[in-house]
Short mmCIF file of C-alpha atoms and ligand atoms in Angstrom, two decimals:
data_model
loop_
_atom_site.label_atom_id
_atom_site.label_comp_id
_atom_site.label_asym_id
_atom_site.label_seq_id
_atom_site.Cartn_x
_atom_site.Cartn_y
_atom_site.Cartn_z
CA MET A 27 13.34 -8.27 -94.04
CA ASN A 28 11.33 -8.75 -97.20
CA PHE A 29 7.53 -8.88 -97.25
CA LYS A 30 5.03 -9.59 -99.98
CA ILE A 31 1.84 -7.53 -99.77
CA ALA A 32 -1.35 -8.03 -101.78
CA LEU A 33 -2.89 -4.68 -102.75
CA ILE A 34 -6.61 -4.56 -103.37
CA ARG A 35 -7.07 -0.98 -104.53
CA GLY A 36 -10.78 -1.42 -105.24
CA ASP A 37 -13.28 1.27 -106.19
CA GLY A 38 -14.09 4.92 -105.49
CA ILE A 39 -11.40 6.48 -103.30
CA GLY A 40 -9.73 3.05 -102.87
CA PRO A 41 -6.89 3.58 -105.38
CA GLU A 42 -6.10 7.07 -104.01
CA ILE A 43 -5.82 6.03 -100.36
CA VAL A 44 -3.90 2.82 -101.15
CA ASN A 45 -1.37 4.91 -103.11
CA GLU A 46 -0.65 7.01 -100.03
CA ALA A 47 -0.43 3.92 -97.84
CA VAL A 48 2.10 2.37 -100.22
CA GLY A 49 4.13 5.58 -100.01
CA VAL A 50 4.23 5.17 -96.23
CA ILE A 51 5.19 1.48 -96.45
CA ASN A 52 8.07 2.33 -98.79
CA LYS A 53 9.23 5.12 -96.50
CA VAL A 54 9.23 2.73 -93.52
CA GLY A 55 11.21 0.28 -95.69
CA GLU A 56 13.82 2.96 -96.42
CA LYS A 57 14.14 4.01 -92.78
CA PHE A 58 14.18 0.56 -91.21
CA GLY A 59 15.84 -1.44 -93.97
CA HIS A 60 12.96 -3.63 -95.22
CA THR A 61 11.91 -4.37 -98.77
CA PHE A 62 8.42 -4.98 -100.10
CA GLU A 63 6.99 -6.75 -103.08
CA TYR A 64 3.46 -5.79 -104.15
CA VAL A 65 0.92 -8.00 -105.86
CA ASP A 66 -2.08 -6.19 -107.36
CA VAL A 67 -5.34 -8.07 -106.78
CA LEU A 68 -8.49 -7.16 -108.66
CA LEU A 69 -11.63 -7.25 -106.50
CA GLY A 70 -14.93 -5.38 -106.25
CA GLY A 71 -16.72 -3.25 -108.84
CA CYS A 72 -13.54 -2.76 -110.87
CA ALA A 73 -13.27 -6.57 -111.14
CA THR A 74 -16.89 -6.80 -112.31
CA ASP A 75 -16.10 -4.26 -115.01
CA ALA A 76 -12.91 -6.07 -116.05
CA VAL A 77 -13.91 -9.75 -115.88
CA GLY A 78 -17.65 -9.83 -115.13
CA LYS A 79 -17.32 -11.00 -111.50
CA SER A 80 -16.54 -9.02 -108.36
CA TYR A 81 -14.55 -11.96 -106.96
CA PRO A 82 -12.45 -13.33 -109.83
CA ASP A 83 -11.30 -16.96 -109.75
CA GLY A 84 -7.96 -17.39 -108.01
CA THR A 85 -8.31 -14.30 -105.79
CA ALA A 86 -7.94 -16.20 -102.51
CA GLU A 87 -4.88 -18.15 -103.79
CA LEU A 88 -3.22 -14.93 -104.91
CA CYS A 89 -3.79 -13.39 -101.47
CA ARG A 90 -2.59 -16.53 -99.70
CA SER A 91 0.72 -16.26 -101.54
CA CYS A 92 1.33 -12.96 -99.68
CA ASP A 93 2.26 -12.09 -96.08
CA ALA A 94 -0.60 -9.60 -95.70
CA VAL A 95 -3.41 -8.00 -97.69
CA LEU A 96 -4.14 -4.26 -97.84
CA LEU A 97 -7.58 -3.27 -99.09
CA GLY A 98 -8.72 0.26 -99.96
CA ALA A 99 -12.49 0.00 -100.35
CA VAL A 100 -14.94 -1.54 -102.77
CA GLY A 101 -18.44 -0.71 -103.97
CA GLY A 102 -20.43 2.10 -105.48
CA PRO A 103 -23.81 2.91 -107.00
CA LYS A 104 -22.76 1.49 -110.37
CA TRP A 105 -22.80 -2.04 -108.90
CA GLY A 106 -25.96 -1.69 -106.79
CA SER A 107 -28.38 -4.21 -105.31
CA ASP A 108 -30.18 -4.57 -108.67
CA LYS A 109 -27.14 -6.45 -110.02
CA PRO A 110 -26.75 -10.24 -109.72
CA ALA A 111 -24.89 -11.34 -106.57
CA GLU A 112 -21.66 -12.33 -108.37
CA GLN A 113 -21.33 -8.78 -109.75
CA ARG A 114 -21.89 -7.01 -106.43
CA PRO A 115 -18.76 -5.85 -104.55
CA GLU A 116 -20.23 -6.83 -101.14
CA THR A 117 -20.33 -10.46 -102.30
CA ALA A 118 -16.59 -10.30 -102.94
CA LEU A 119 -15.89 -8.89 -99.47
CA LEU A 120 -17.86 -11.63 -97.75
CA ALA A 121 -16.22 -14.27 -99.95
CA ILE A 122 -12.64 -13.19 -99.32
CA ARG A 123 -13.21 -13.02 -95.54
CA LYS A 124 -14.65 -16.51 -95.60
CA ASP A 125 -12.01 -17.96 -97.96
CA LEU A 126 -9.10 -16.55 -95.94
CA GLY A 127 -10.77 -17.73 -92.71
CA LEU A 128 -10.79 -14.17 -91.32
CA TYR A 129 -13.14 -14.68 -88.41
CA ALA A 130 -11.89 -11.86 -86.16
CA ASN A 131 -12.29 -8.20 -87.05
CA LEU A 132 -10.29 -5.82 -84.88
CA ARG A 133 -11.25 -2.19 -84.89
CA PRO A 134 -9.48 0.18 -82.55
CA ALA A 135 -11.46 3.35 -81.84
CA ALA A 136 -9.14 5.84 -80.20
CA LEU A 137 -9.55 9.58 -79.91
CA ARG A 138 -6.27 11.02 -81.24
CA PRO A 139 -4.99 13.69 -78.85
CA ALA A 140 -4.82 16.44 -81.49
CA LEU A 141 -8.43 15.80 -82.49
CA ALA A 142 -10.15 15.78 -79.11
CA GLU A 143 -12.25 18.73 -80.28
CA ALA A 144 -13.66 16.58 -83.13
CA CYS A 145 -15.38 14.26 -80.66
CA PRO A 146 -19.13 14.97 -80.79
CA LEU A 147 -19.59 14.00 -77.13
CA LYS A 148 -19.53 16.34 -74.13
CA LYS A 149 -16.15 17.95 -73.51
CA GLU A 150 -15.69 16.27 -70.13
CA THR A 151 -16.48 12.87 -71.68
CA ALA A 152 -13.87 13.38 -74.42
CA GLU A 153 -11.31 14.63 -71.92
CA GLY A 154 -11.58 11.33 -70.06
CA GLY A 155 -10.01 9.74 -73.16
CA ILE A 156 -11.39 7.07 -75.51
CA ASP A 157 -9.29 4.06 -76.44
CA LEU A 158 -11.23 0.90 -77.11
CA LEU A 159 -10.79 -2.13 -79.33
CA MET A 160 -13.87 -3.62 -80.92
CA VAL A 161 -13.46 -7.34 -81.66
CA ARG A 162 -16.20 -8.42 -84.04
CA GLU A 163 -16.95 -11.99 -85.14
CA LEU A 164 -16.79 -11.80 -88.93
CA THR A 165 -17.67 -15.07 -90.59
CA GLY A 166 -20.74 -16.34 -88.73
CA GLY A 167 -24.13 -15.25 -87.53
CA ILE A 168 -26.98 -13.79 -89.49
CA TYR A 169 -24.86 -12.44 -92.38
CA PHE A 170 -23.90 -16.00 -93.29
CA GLY A 171 -27.04 -17.87 -92.24
CA LYS A 172 -29.58 -19.47 -94.54
CA ARG A 173 -31.87 -16.94 -96.20
CA ASP A 174 -35.31 -17.52 -97.56
CA LYS A 175 -38.13 -15.60 -99.19
CA TYR A 176 -41.46 -17.22 -99.87
CA GLN A 177 -45.12 -16.47 -100.48
CA THR A 178 -47.52 -16.90 -97.57
CA GLU A 179 -51.23 -17.54 -97.90
CA ASP A 180 -52.44 -14.41 -96.18
CA ARG A 181 -49.48 -12.11 -95.38
CA GLY A 182 -47.88 -11.59 -98.78
CA LEU A 183 -44.19 -12.34 -99.18
CA GLU A 184 -42.19 -13.31 -96.10
CA ALA A 185 -38.40 -13.39 -95.68
CA THR A 186 -36.14 -15.02 -93.08
CA ASP A 187 -32.44 -14.81 -92.19
CA LEU A 188 -31.05 -17.49 -89.90
CA MET A 189 -28.65 -16.57 -87.13
CA ALA A 190 -26.50 -19.49 -86.01
CA TYR A 191 -23.40 -19.70 -83.81
CA SER A 192 -21.44 -22.74 -82.72
CA GLU A 193 -19.39 -23.08 -79.53
CA MET A 194 -16.28 -23.37 -81.70
CA GLU A 195 -16.97 -20.04 -83.43
CA ILE A 196 -17.69 -18.27 -80.14
CA GLU A 197 -14.69 -19.72 -78.34
CA ARG A 198 -12.12 -18.71 -80.97
CA ILE A 199 -13.32 -15.09 -81.15
CA GLY A 200 -13.57 -14.98 -77.36
CA ARG A 201 -10.00 -16.19 -76.97
CA ARG A 202 -8.84 -13.55 -79.43
CA ALA A 203 -10.56 -10.86 -77.31
CA PHE A 204 -9.03 -12.07 -74.03
CA GLU A 205 -5.57 -12.31 -75.62
CA MET A 206 -5.88 -8.74 -76.94
CA ALA A 207 -7.06 -7.51 -73.53
CA ARG A 208 -3.89 -8.96 -71.98
CA LEU A 209 -1.89 -6.65 -74.28
CA ARG A 210 -4.01 -3.66 -73.26
CA ARG A 211 -5.86 -2.66 -70.08
CA LYS A 212 -7.07 -6.18 -69.25
CA LYS A 213 -10.81 -5.76 -69.50
CA VAL A 214 -13.28 -7.57 -71.76
CA SER A 215 -16.89 -6.46 -72.26
CA SER A 216 -18.88 -9.14 -74.06
CA VAL A 217 -21.95 -7.80 -75.86
CA ASP A 218 -25.01 -9.95 -76.50
CA LYS A 219 -28.79 -10.02 -76.34
CA ALA A 220 -29.06 -12.94 -73.95
CA ASN A 221 -32.40 -11.78 -72.58
CA VAL A 222 -33.97 -12.63 -75.96
CA LEU A 223 -31.74 -14.68 -78.28
CA GLU A 224 -30.71 -18.33 -77.89
CA THR A 225 -27.47 -17.68 -79.82
CA SER A 226 -26.66 -14.99 -77.25
CA ARG A 227 -27.26 -17.36 -74.33
CA LEU A 228 -24.80 -19.82 -75.85
CA TRP A 229 -22.41 -16.94 -76.53
CA ARG A 230 -22.61 -15.86 -72.89
CA SER A 231 -22.02 -19.36 -71.49
CA VAL A 232 -18.87 -19.82 -73.61
CA MET A 233 -17.60 -16.35 -72.63
CA HIS A 234 -18.13 -17.13 -68.94
CA ARG A 235 -16.05 -20.29 -69.29
CA LEU A 236 -13.26 -18.27 -70.93
CA ALA A 237 -13.52 -15.54 -68.28
CA GLU A 238 -12.71 -18.15 -65.62
CA GLU A 239 -9.73 -19.34 -67.62
CA TYR A 240 -8.44 -15.76 -68.18
CA SER A 241 -8.94 -14.80 -64.55
CA ASP A 242 -6.34 -12.00 -64.79
CA VAL A 243 -8.68 -10.14 -67.19
CA ALA A 244 -11.72 -8.27 -65.84
CA TYR A 245 -14.93 -9.40 -67.52
CA GLU A 246 -18.48 -8.09 -67.90
CA ASP A 247 -21.61 -8.93 -69.90
CA VAL A 248 -23.30 -5.99 -71.61
CA LEU A 249 -26.63 -6.16 -73.44
CA VAL A 250 -26.33 -4.74 -76.95
CA ASP A 251 -28.91 -1.98 -76.41
CA ASN A 252 -27.15 -0.88 -73.24
CA CYS A 253 -23.79 -0.97 -75.03
CA ALA A 254 -25.11 1.36 -77.76
CA MET A 255 -26.12 3.76 -74.99
CA GLN A 256 -22.91 3.44 -72.94
CA LEU A 257 -20.76 4.14 -76.00
CA VAL A 258 -22.12 7.69 -76.15
CA ARG A 259 -22.57 8.14 -72.37
CA ASP A 260 -19.15 6.95 -71.18
CA PRO A 261 -16.98 5.28 -73.86
CA GLY A 262 -13.90 5.57 -71.63
CA GLN A 263 -15.19 2.61 -69.57
CA PHE A 264 -14.46 0.16 -72.43
CA ASP A 265 -11.18 -1.56 -73.24
CA VAL A 266 -11.89 -4.63 -75.40
CA VAL A 267 -15.47 -5.08 -76.60
CA VAL A 268 -16.24 -8.47 -78.16
CA THR A 269 -19.43 -9.25 -80.02
CA GLU A 270 -21.08 -11.19 -82.82
CA ASN A 271 -21.14 -10.14 -86.46
CA MET A 272 -24.22 -7.93 -86.83
CA PHE A 273 -24.02 -6.25 -83.40
CA GLY A 274 -20.33 -5.56 -84.13
CA ASP A 275 -21.11 -4.09 -87.53
CA ILE A 276 -23.45 -1.55 -85.97
CA LEU A 277 -21.56 -0.79 -82.75
CA SER A 278 -18.21 -0.32 -84.46
CA ASP A 279 -19.68 2.38 -86.71
CA GLU A 280 -21.08 4.06 -83.61
CA ALA A 281 -17.67 3.82 -81.92
CA SER A 282 -16.05 5.34 -85.01
CA MET A 283 -18.26 8.41 -84.90
CA ILE A 284 -17.34 9.27 -81.32
CA THR A 285 -13.71 9.56 -82.36
CA GLY A 286 -14.52 12.27 -84.88
CA SER A 287 -14.21 10.92 -88.37
CA ILE A 288 -14.76 7.74 -90.26
CA GLY A 289 -11.66 8.71 -92.28
CA LEU A 290 -9.37 8.01 -89.32
CA LEU A 291 -10.10 4.47 -88.24
CA PRO A 292 -8.18 1.37 -89.31
CA SER A 293 -9.10 -2.27 -89.01
CA ALA A 294 -7.59 -5.71 -89.23
CA SER A 295 -9.28 -9.02 -90.02
CA MET A 296 -7.51 -12.18 -88.92
CA GLY A 297 -7.82 -15.91 -88.85
CA ASP A 298 -5.62 -18.61 -87.39
CA SER A 299 -3.15 -18.47 -90.26
CA ALA A 300 -1.69 -15.75 -92.53
CA PRO A 301 -2.45 -13.56 -94.33
CA ALA A 302 -4.52 -11.09 -92.36
CA LEU A 303 -6.39 -8.35 -94.19
CA TYR A 304 -6.02 -4.67 -93.31
CA GLU A 305 -8.44 -1.97 -94.41
CA PRO A 306 -9.92 1.35 -93.36
CA ILE A 307 -13.37 1.01 -91.83
CA HIS A 308 -14.95 3.44 -94.26
CA GLY A 309 -16.33 2.62 -97.68
CA SER A 310 -15.39 3.77 -101.16
CA ALA A 311 -16.88 7.28 -100.71
CA PRO A 312 -18.04 7.61 -104.33
CA ASP A 313 -19.14 11.20 -103.61
CA ILE A 314 -15.51 12.37 -103.32
CA ALA A 315 -13.72 9.78 -105.48
CA GLY A 316 -11.03 11.06 -107.84
CA GLN A 317 -11.04 14.56 -106.31
CA ASP A 318 -7.97 14.32 -104.04
CA LYS A 319 -10.28 14.90 -101.05
CA ALA A 320 -10.20 11.54 -99.27
CA ASN A 321 -8.50 11.25 -95.91
CA PRO A 322 -5.79 8.55 -96.24
CA ILE A 323 -5.15 8.30 -92.47
CA ALA A 324 -7.42 5.29 -91.80
CA THR A 325 -5.59 3.33 -94.50
CA ILE A 326 -2.19 4.48 -93.25
CA LEU A 327 -3.10 3.45 -89.69
CA SER A 328 -4.24 0.09 -91.12
CA VAL A 329 -0.70 -0.26 -92.42
CA ALA A 330 0.57 0.42 -88.87
CA MET A 331 -1.61 -2.49 -87.69
CA MET A 332 -0.12 -4.64 -90.49
CA PHE A 333 3.40 -3.95 -89.23
CA ARG A 334 2.37 -4.64 -85.64
CA TYR A 335 0.32 -7.82 -86.08
CA SER A 336 1.43 -9.48 -89.34
CA PHE A 337 5.10 -8.46 -89.49
CA ARG A 338 5.61 -8.26 -85.70
CA LEU A 339 7.50 -4.97 -86.17
CA ALA A 340 6.28 -2.80 -83.31
CA ALA A 341 8.84 0.02 -83.70
CA GLU A 342 7.81 0.49 -87.34
CA ALA A 343 4.12 0.54 -86.32
CA ASP A 344 4.85 3.07 -83.58
CA ALA A 345 6.73 5.25 -86.09
CA ILE A 346 3.72 5.39 -88.41
CA GLU A 347 1.30 6.22 -85.58
CA ALA A 348 3.66 8.87 -84.21
CA ALA A 349 3.97 10.42 -87.69
CA VAL A 350 0.17 10.65 -87.99
CA ASP A 351 -0.11 12.25 -84.54
CA ALA A 352 2.70 14.70 -85.32
CA VAL A 353 1.06 15.85 -88.57
CA LEU A 354 -2.27 16.31 -86.81
CA ALA A 355 -0.59 18.15 -83.91
CA GLU A 356 0.92 20.57 -86.44
CA GLY A 357 -2.63 21.39 -87.48
CA TRP A 358 -2.78 19.68 -90.88
CA ARG A 359 -6.29 18.48 -91.73
CA THR A 360 -8.11 16.87 -94.64
CA ALA A 361 -11.56 18.31 -95.40
CA ASP A 362 -13.46 15.68 -93.39
CA ILE A 363 -11.68 16.61 -90.14
CA ALA A 364 -11.15 20.35 -90.73
CA ARG A 365 -13.24 22.64 -88.55
CA GLU A 366 -15.08 25.61 -90.01
CA GLY A 367 -12.61 28.19 -91.23
CA GLU A 368 -9.65 25.75 -91.14
CA SER A 369 -7.92 25.12 -94.45
CA ALA A 370 -7.62 21.54 -95.66
CA VAL A 371 -5.02 19.61 -97.61
CA GLY A 372 -5.74 16.89 -100.15
CA THR A 373 -5.12 13.14 -100.06
CA ARG A 374 -1.69 13.29 -101.69
CA ARG A 375 -0.39 16.15 -99.52
CA MET A 376 -1.56 14.40 -96.33
CA GLY A 377 0.29 11.26 -97.46
CA GLU A 378 3.47 13.25 -98.17
CA LEU A 379 3.30 15.01 -94.81
CA ILE A 380 3.00 11.71 -92.93
CA CYS A 381 5.92 10.24 -94.93
CA SER A 382 8.04 13.27 -94.11
CA HIS A 383 7.56 12.59 -90.37
CA ILE A 384 8.69 8.97 -90.50
P1 LIG B 700 -18.64 5.54 -97.04
O1 LIG B 700 -17.84 5.20 -95.85
O2 LIG B 700 -18.03 5.25 -98.36
O3 LIG B 700 -18.99 7.11 -96.99
C1 LIG B 700 -19.75 7.72 -95.97
C2 LIG B 700 -19.41 9.22 -95.90
O4 LIG B 700 -18.11 9.36 -95.33
C3 LIG B 700 -19.35 9.90 -97.26
O5 LIG B 700 -19.81 11.22 -97.14
C4 LIG B 700 -17.88 9.89 -97.62
O6 LIG B 700 -17.49 10.96 -98.46
C5 LIG B 700 -17.24 10.02 -96.23
N1 LIG B 700 -15.95 9.35 -96.19
C6 LIG B 700 -15.72 8.01 -96.17
N2 LIG B 700 -14.41 7.75 -96.15
C7 LIG B 700 -13.79 8.94 -96.18
C8 LIG B 700 -12.42 9.33 -96.20
N3 LIG B 700 -11.42 8.45 -96.18
N4 LIG B 700 -12.15 10.65 -96.24
C9 LIG B 700 -13.12 11.56 -96.24
N5 LIG B 700 -14.42 11.26 -96.22
C10 LIG B 700 -14.75 9.96 -96.20
O7 LIG B 700 -20.03 4.82 -96.86
P2 LIG B 700 -21.26 4.71 -97.88
O8 LIG B 700 -21.46 6.01 -98.60
O9 LIG B 700 -22.36 4.14 -97.10
O10 LIG B 700 -20.81 3.61 -98.93
C11 LIG B 700 -20.23 3.90 -100.21
C12 LIG B 700 -19.87 2.59 -100.87
O11 LIG B 700 -18.85 1.94 -100.11
C13 LIG B 700 -21.04 1.59 -100.93
O12 LIG B 700 -21.00 0.96 -102.19
C14 LIG B 700 -20.74 0.60 -99.82
O13 LIG B 700 -21.28 -0.67 -100.08
C15 LIG B 700 -19.24 0.58 -99.85
N6 LIG B 700 -18.61 0.15 -98.61
C16 LIG B 700 -17.47 -0.59 -98.73
C17 LIG B 700 -16.78 -1.01 -97.60
C18 LIG B 700 -15.52 -1.77 -97.79
O14 LIG B 700 -14.96 -1.78 -98.86
N7 LIG B 700 -15.02 -2.44 -96.76
C19 LIG B 700 -17.25 -0.64 -96.34
C20 LIG B 700 -18.40 0.16 -96.24
C21 LIG B 700 -19.07 0.53 -97.39
#
């Protein structure tokens, strides 16, 4: 088969990790008889430098002409919050998610067997195994609500951010979570703050309706503060965790830490139509950019998700995941996951090792 992939290399370590991911895609192509066409898409700080805007005109159309989008990472201190919105990389990320209709963000957080010792939780907690999928609503809620800042008479400046959710937005992300749970261990934990927020009460009522419809899937409500606690107390209890945008932003970073390293975790963002966007959960790591130190595994596992969900090629996805596990089982580590005294390999070598196991 032939696939067309948009590559957003981005800023910081983005180009380095995308290079290794492309190496893996090509190796899978060789082994399984597929061909790939790549379309380079400029987005983020590098786009601001090149054309004055972080989200150049035509970006969404270019991505839509492809079967899937792979993104390294964007951002860095050079394009900080003092810059106008259209020059900031974060603006571009929000815009592309919205324009491609990517309302569901899927982040698996699984403790890889060879790295159980990297889990910062108690040994017996880690031994129980951690394998959860965070399903975060990505295009609604407070990150997209109306913002305001105004002068008050007696309290100085005041700012507001509006959090809004419609039944339609809640239902489509909820369905996605239940469908994913059916492919896994058939349990959905829906996270909200229904004891305080009206949006959460609406969220909960829609989820309850879906829970009746998907009666083969176990369902529970979890308050967001309790969920933050349970993730470090007993993460093994979770299968699919579904939540709104801001809660998901925070909880998925927490979930990533319990699996050892931010450099290991992939993600996928999807809508109702192609293309989906695949990216590591970490940022552009400007502190190690250009030094051959970045861990490419999160990006390579994002590629595995691309094969599984966008190309519907499960054997190819399994081969990539197995190659990553084999390299880790042989003891190879990048600096971020090496323990004290262990030697580390660089970005390029880690990429080569994974390719050699496919
Ligand atoms: P970050 O994830 O870039 O880095 C946090 C820490 O983790 C750093 O010490 C970094 O060196 C390390 N790290 C991250 N990825 C790594 C990898 N693959 N291998 C080894 N170590 C890794 O988060 P940050 O420092 O808060 O943000 C840096 C920039 O990235 C900011 O401009 C931020 O806005 C941006 N960012 C972009 C995205 C994205 O593109 N989707 C996501 C988050 C942050």
